[in-house]
Tab-separated table of C-alpha atoms in Angstrom:
chain	number	residue	atom	x	y	z
A	1	MET	CA	79.959	-251.230	-147.805
A	2	GLU	CA	76.416	-252.545	-148.214
A	3	ILE	CA	75.635	-254.106	-151.625
A	4	PRO	CA	72.962	-252.119	-153.483
A	5	ALA	CA	69.741	-253.974	-152.773
A	6	GLU	CA	68.795	-254.216	-156.472
A	7	LEU	CA	71.929	-256.260	-157.204
A	8	GLY	CA	70.919	-259.191	-155.086
A	9	ARG	CA	73.434	-261.917	-154.155
A	10	VAL	CA	77.028	-261.323	-155.136
A	11	LEU	CA	79.766	-263.928	-155.627
A	12	VAL	CA	83.438	-263.065	-156.048
A	13	ILE	CA	85.178	-265.711	-158.169
A	14	VAL	CA	88.937	-266.160	-157.611
A	15	PRO	CA	90.782	-268.681	-159.863
A	16	THR	CA	93.964	-270.085	-158.322
A	17	TYR	CA	97.031	-271.981	-159.423
A	18	ASN	CA	99.957	-271.879	-157.002
A	19	GLU	CA	98.697	-268.895	-155.038
A	20	ARG	CA	99.328	-270.274	-151.521
A	21	ASP	CA	101.160	-267.155	-150.509
A	22	ASN	CA	98.407	-264.823	-151.678
A	23	ILE	CA	94.961	-266.391	-151.403
A	24	GLU	CA	94.330	-266.027	-147.654
A	25	ARG	CA	95.337	-262.329	-147.579
A	26	LEU	CA	93.322	-261.561	-150.712
A	27	VAL	CA	90.105	-263.262	-149.532
A	28	GLY	CA	90.444	-261.590	-146.156
A	29	ARG	CA	90.554	-258.201	-147.864
A	30	VAL	CA	87.489	-259.018	-149.940
A	31	ARG	CA	85.518	-260.034	-146.891
A	32	GLU	CA	86.546	-256.852	-145.091
A	33	ALA	CA	85.813	-254.550	-148.033
A	34	VAL	CA	82.309	-255.927	-148.675
A	35	PRO	CA	81.346	-258.289	-145.833
A	36	SER	CA	78.079	-259.426	-147.428
A	37	VAL	CA	79.611	-260.936	-150.553
A	38	ASP	CA	80.404	-264.683	-150.882
A	39	VAL	CA	83.704	-265.865	-152.300
A	40	LEU	CA	84.429	-268.876	-154.545
A	41	VAL	CA	87.983	-270.058	-154.915
A	42	VAL	CA	88.410	-272.109	-158.145
A	43	ASP	CA	91.591	-274.079	-157.701
A	44	ASP	CA	93.178	-275.967	-160.610
A	45	ASN	CA	94.842	-278.647	-158.460
A	46	SER	CA	97.695	-276.348	-157.392
A	47	PRO	CA	100.827	-278.401	-156.551
A	48	ASP	CA	101.765	-275.864	-153.828
A	49	GLY	CA	98.682	-276.685	-151.691
A	50	THR	CA	96.591	-273.596	-152.465
A	51	GLY	CA	93.466	-275.778	-152.471
A	52	LYS	CA	94.103	-276.986	-148.922
A	53	VAL	CA	94.613	-273.432	-147.713
A	54	ALA	CA	91.308	-272.550	-149.397
A	55	ASP	CA	89.554	-275.520	-147.774
A	56	ALA	CA	90.713	-274.422	-144.362
A	57	MET	CA	89.392	-270.887	-144.990
A	58	ALA	CA	86.040	-272.325	-146.129
A	59	ALA	CA	85.747	-274.462	-143.035
A	60	ALA	CA	86.147	-271.350	-140.849
A	61	ASP	CA	83.802	-269.059	-142.898
A	62	GLU	CA	80.519	-270.164	-144.455
A	63	GLN	CA	80.711	-267.345	-146.972
A	64	ILE	CA	83.866	-268.874	-148.517
A	65	ASN	CA	83.484	-271.785	-150.936
A	66	VAL	CA	85.988	-273.916	-152.887
A	67	LEU	CA	85.676	-275.522	-156.295
A	68	HIS	CA	88.415	-278.083	-157.015
A	69	ARG	CA	89.339	-278.817	-160.595
A	70	THR	CA	91.564	-281.681	-161.639
A	71	ALA	CA	93.993	-279.866	-163.908
A	72	LYS	CA	95.188	-276.456	-165.087
A	73	ASN	CA	93.055	-275.771	-168.159
A	74	GLY	CA	93.289	-272.033	-168.513
A	75	LEU	CA	91.807	-268.904	-167.027
A	76	GLY	CA	88.687	-268.997	-169.233
A	77	ALA	CA	87.754	-272.528	-168.270
A	78	ALA	CA	88.258	-271.786	-164.631
A	79	TYR	CA	85.975	-268.755	-164.753
A	80	ILE	CA	83.275	-270.583	-166.784
A	81	ALA	CA	83.288	-273.377	-164.119
A	82	GLY	CA	82.841	-270.660	-161.491
A	83	PHE	CA	80.078	-268.964	-163.427
A	84	ARG	CA	78.175	-272.189	-163.862
A	85	TRP	CA	78.563	-272.968	-160.138
A	86	ALA	CA	77.127	-269.508	-159.250
A	87	LEU	CA	74.238	-269.744	-161.789
A	88	ASP	CA	73.258	-273.144	-160.447
A	89	ARG	CA	73.036	-271.579	-156.921
A	90	GLY	CA	71.045	-268.509	-157.867
A	91	TYR	CA	73.618	-265.772	-157.599
A	92	ASP	CA	72.661	-262.480	-159.221
A	93	VAL	CA	76.132	-260.933	-159.704
A	94	MET	CA	79.536	-262.598	-160.398
A	95	VAL	CA	82.799	-260.762	-159.955
A	96	GLU	CA	86.084	-261.803	-161.500
A	97	MET	CA	89.142	-261.169	-159.342
A	98	ASP	CA	92.805	-262.212	-159.605
A	99	ALA	CA	94.216	-264.094	-156.616
A	100	ASP	CA	97.634	-262.319	-156.684
A	101	GLY	CA	96.499	-258.973	-155.170
A	102	SER	CA	96.740	-257.040	-158.447
A	103	HIS	CA	93.008	-256.276	-158.198
A	104	GLN	CA	92.278	-254.167	-155.119
A	105	PRO	CA	89.314	-255.555	-153.186
A	106	GLU	CA	88.859	-252.085	-151.699
A	107	GLU	CA	87.749	-250.961	-155.174
A	108	LEU	CA	85.017	-253.605	-155.404
A	109	PRO	CA	82.332	-251.160	-154.124
A	110	ARG	CA	83.042	-248.919	-157.155
A	111	LEU	CA	82.391	-251.793	-159.581
A	112	LEU	CA	79.195	-252.781	-157.799
A	113	ASP	CA	77.863	-249.265	-157.680
A	114	ALA	CA	78.440	-248.903	-161.459
A	115	LEU	CA	76.689	-252.215	-162.056
A	116	THR	CA	73.411	-250.715	-160.847
A	117	ASP	CA	73.259	-248.967	-164.238
A	118	ALA	CA	75.091	-251.536	-166.399
A	119	ASP	CA	75.111	-255.198	-167.559
A	120	LEU	CA	78.880	-255.576	-167.318
A	121	VAL	CA	81.438	-253.395	-165.487
A	122	ILE	CA	85.165	-253.600	-166.332
A	123	GLY	CA	87.830	-252.266	-163.973
A	124	ALA	CA	89.986	-250.385	-166.382
A	125	ARG	CA	93.648	-249.361	-166.222
A	126	TRP	CA	93.784	-247.354	-169.424
A	127	VAL	CA	91.044	-244.778	-168.779
A	128	PRO	CA	91.326	-241.386	-166.959
A	129	GLY	CA	91.885	-242.135	-163.311
A	130	GLY	CA	93.160	-245.679	-163.937
A	131	ARG	CA	96.777	-246.558	-163.261
A	132	VAL	CA	99.306	-249.385	-162.905
A	133	ARG	CA	101.927	-249.700	-160.218
A	134	ASN	CA	105.222	-251.513	-160.407
A	135	TRP	CA	105.016	-252.572	-164.023
A	136	PRO	CA	108.057	-252.393	-166.254
A	137	LEU	CA	107.660	-250.200	-169.363
A	138	ARG	CA	107.671	-253.263	-171.639
A	139	ARG	CA	104.666	-254.765	-169.920
A	140	GLU	CA	102.683	-251.504	-170.069
A	141	VAL	CA	103.488	-251.057	-173.783
A	142	LEU	CA	102.343	-254.677	-174.409
A	143	SER	CA	99.064	-254.193	-172.587
A	144	ARG	CA	98.270	-250.828	-174.075
A	145	GLY	CA	99.158	-252.138	-177.525
A	146	ALA	CA	96.977	-255.194	-177.183
A	147	ASN	CA	94.005	-253.122	-176.103
A	148	THR	CA	94.507	-250.655	-178.968
A	149	TYR	CA	94.732	-253.516	-181.426
A	150	ALA	CA	91.557	-255.010	-180.064
A	151	ARG	CA	89.740	-251.692	-180.201
A	152	LEU	CA	90.752	-251.098	-183.822
A	153	MET	CA	90.262	-254.611	-185.122
A	154	LEU	CA	86.961	-255.259	-183.404
A	155	GLY	CA	85.535	-251.815	-183.378
A	156	VAL	CA	84.723	-251.919	-179.672
A	157	PRO	CA	84.512	-248.705	-177.624
A	158	LEU	CA	86.634	-250.141	-174.749
A	159	HIS	CA	89.999	-249.015	-173.572
A	160	ASP	CA	90.779	-252.039	-171.409
A	161	SER	CA	88.991	-255.027	-172.920
A	162	THR	CA	91.711	-257.368	-171.495
A	163	GLY	CA	91.023	-256.173	-167.936
A	164	GLY	CA	90.203	-259.053	-165.612
A	165	TYR	CA	88.589	-257.218	-162.732
A	166	ARG	CA	84.904	-257.121	-163.724
A	167	ALA	CA	81.391	-257.642	-162.545
A	168	PHE	CA	78.656	-259.393	-164.502
A	169	ARG	CA	74.949	-259.647	-163.914
A	170	ALA	CA	73.757	-263.241	-164.032
A	171	ALA	CA	71.369	-262.208	-166.795
A	172	THR	CA	74.286	-260.912	-168.822
A	173	LEU	CA	76.099	-264.296	-168.759
A	174	GLU	CA	72.883	-266.107	-169.613
A	175	LYS	CA	72.250	-263.816	-172.575
A	176	ILE	CA	75.707	-264.016	-174.101
A	177	GLY	CA	75.970	-267.749	-173.489
A	178	LEU	CA	78.880	-269.756	-172.240
A	179	ASP	CA	78.483	-273.061	-174.118
A	180	ASP	CA	80.620	-272.175	-177.074
A	181	VAL	CA	83.224	-270.032	-175.279
A	182	ASP	CA	86.555	-271.825	-175.733
A	183	SER	CA	89.030	-269.009	-175.138
A	184	ARG	CA	91.530	-270.121	-172.556
A	185	GLY	CA	93.915	-267.346	-171.680
A	186	TYR	CA	93.427	-263.608	-171.164
A	187	VAL	CA	91.682	-263.254	-174.553
A	188	PHE	CA	88.728	-264.813	-172.641
A	189	GLN	CA	88.116	-261.336	-171.231
A	190	ILE	CA	87.950	-259.787	-174.678
A	191	ASP	CA	85.662	-262.605	-175.875
A	192	LEU	CA	83.060	-261.993	-173.165
A	193	ALA	CA	83.189	-258.186	-173.525
A	194	LEU	CA	82.681	-258.491	-177.269
A	195	ARG	CA	79.726	-260.877	-176.869
A	196	ALA	CA	78.081	-258.465	-174.426
A	197	LEU	CA	78.472	-255.549	-176.740
A	198	ARG	CA	77.165	-257.523	-179.760
A	199	GLU	CA	74.110	-258.398	-177.695
A	200	GLY	CA	73.441	-254.659	-177.188
A	201	LEU	CA	74.218	-254.802	-173.467
A	202	ARG	CA	75.562	-251.877	-171.492
A	203	VAL	CA	79.300	-252.290	-170.831
A	204	VAL	CA	80.858	-249.643	-168.532
A	205	GLU	CA	84.562	-249.088	-167.642
A	206	VAL	CA	85.501	-247.663	-164.273
A	207	PRO	CA	89.073	-246.678	-163.343
A	208	ILE	CA	91.076	-248.959	-161.033
A	209	THR	CA	94.573	-249.103	-159.758
A	210	PHE	CA	96.311	-252.286	-160.837
A	211	VAL	CA	99.245	-253.364	-158.626
A	212	GLU	CA	101.804	-255.915	-159.812
A	213	ARG	CA	102.016	-259.012	-157.636
A	214	THR	CA	104.682	-259.260	-154.969
A	215	HIS	CA	104.487	-263.012	-154.365
A	216	GLY	CA	104.490	-265.864	-156.847
A	217	ALA	CA	104.931	-265.867	-160.638
A	218	SER	CA	102.805	-264.275	-163.372
A	219	LYS	CA	100.820	-266.708	-165.521
A	220	MET	CA	101.352	-264.566	-168.620
A	221	ASN	CA	103.413	-266.354	-171.306
A	222	ARG	CA	104.057	-266.427	-175.014
A	223	ASP	CA	101.261	-268.968	-175.739
A	224	ILE	CA	98.697	-266.748	-174.067
A	225	MET	CA	99.803	-263.716	-176.057
A	226	VAL	CA	99.783	-265.637	-179.339
A	227	GLU	CA	96.276	-266.952	-178.606
A	228	ALA	CA	95.036	-263.423	-177.948
A	229	MET	CA	96.533	-261.914	-181.067
A	230	TRP	CA	95.330	-264.746	-183.296
A	231	ARG	CA	91.745	-264.678	-182.022
A	232	ILE	CA	91.446	-260.909	-182.232
A	233	THR	CA	92.675	-261.071	-185.833
A	234	GLN	CA	90.172	-263.834	-186.594
A	235	TRP	CA	87.242	-262.011	-185.048
A	236	GLY	CA	88.175	-258.780	-186.717
A	237	ALA	CA	88.545	-260.335	-190.164
A	238	ARG	CA	85.212	-262.168	-189.802
A	239	GLU	CA	83.490	-258.935	-188.810
A	240	ARG	CA	84.845	-257.130	-191.829
A	241	LEU	CA	84.012	-259.966	-194.162
A	242	GLY	CA	80.453	-260.026	-192.789
A	243	LYS	CA	80.075	-256.298	-193.481
A	244	LEU	CA	81.217	-256.750	-197.069
A	245	ARG	CA	78.649	-259.497	-197.625
A	246	ARG	CA	75.662	-257.575	-196.262
A	247	PRO	CA	73.316	-256.118	-198.872
A	248	ARG	CA	73.418	-252.400	-199.208
């Protein structure tokens, strides 16, 4: 696929922590699906040597880059580091993509096409045409429940605000601001989507197929879930309080 000319330079950002068994295959699929995109691997000092694998890939392909961080500080911090790296180098579009193969690089053209008429595109599991493969029922119920809770509490018209396969215009990130974003886990995705909507930007969901990883361990844990529920509740309560205080 050729990137639509109006989108400009595109960077796919892939955060990693212990993804040695996945990263080379994933990046290869990205480069095959859309050969003109660049890739940035943001590695949080993986003990399994993921960073070294990424360095070897970068040495062999000038469109692959690696950003080494000194510690594992959460998904949100890794993406913000990647966004800042991209903005400093003049990229026009930044794509978030998991390293574990759950986000299909072959669907990237769909997100980029949708971005020609949007400010932020979210690859969504819980819209018509979206699907999940190899998830236990408990995980699906948890994800659907979290997204429903976010939609009701925050009043956002999104069905998969936690989805992590998404494409931003650089102008979108500059408008919503990154300086005061401190969400660390998957609630980071809700945070950025909410900021975009509150700025009046166009946020579009396109259906994707999410495939559960086959190698390595999921980063989802209780602390991440607690952070998400707590922040959604905080934001929702603040929004309602603000409406009550507004003059009628």
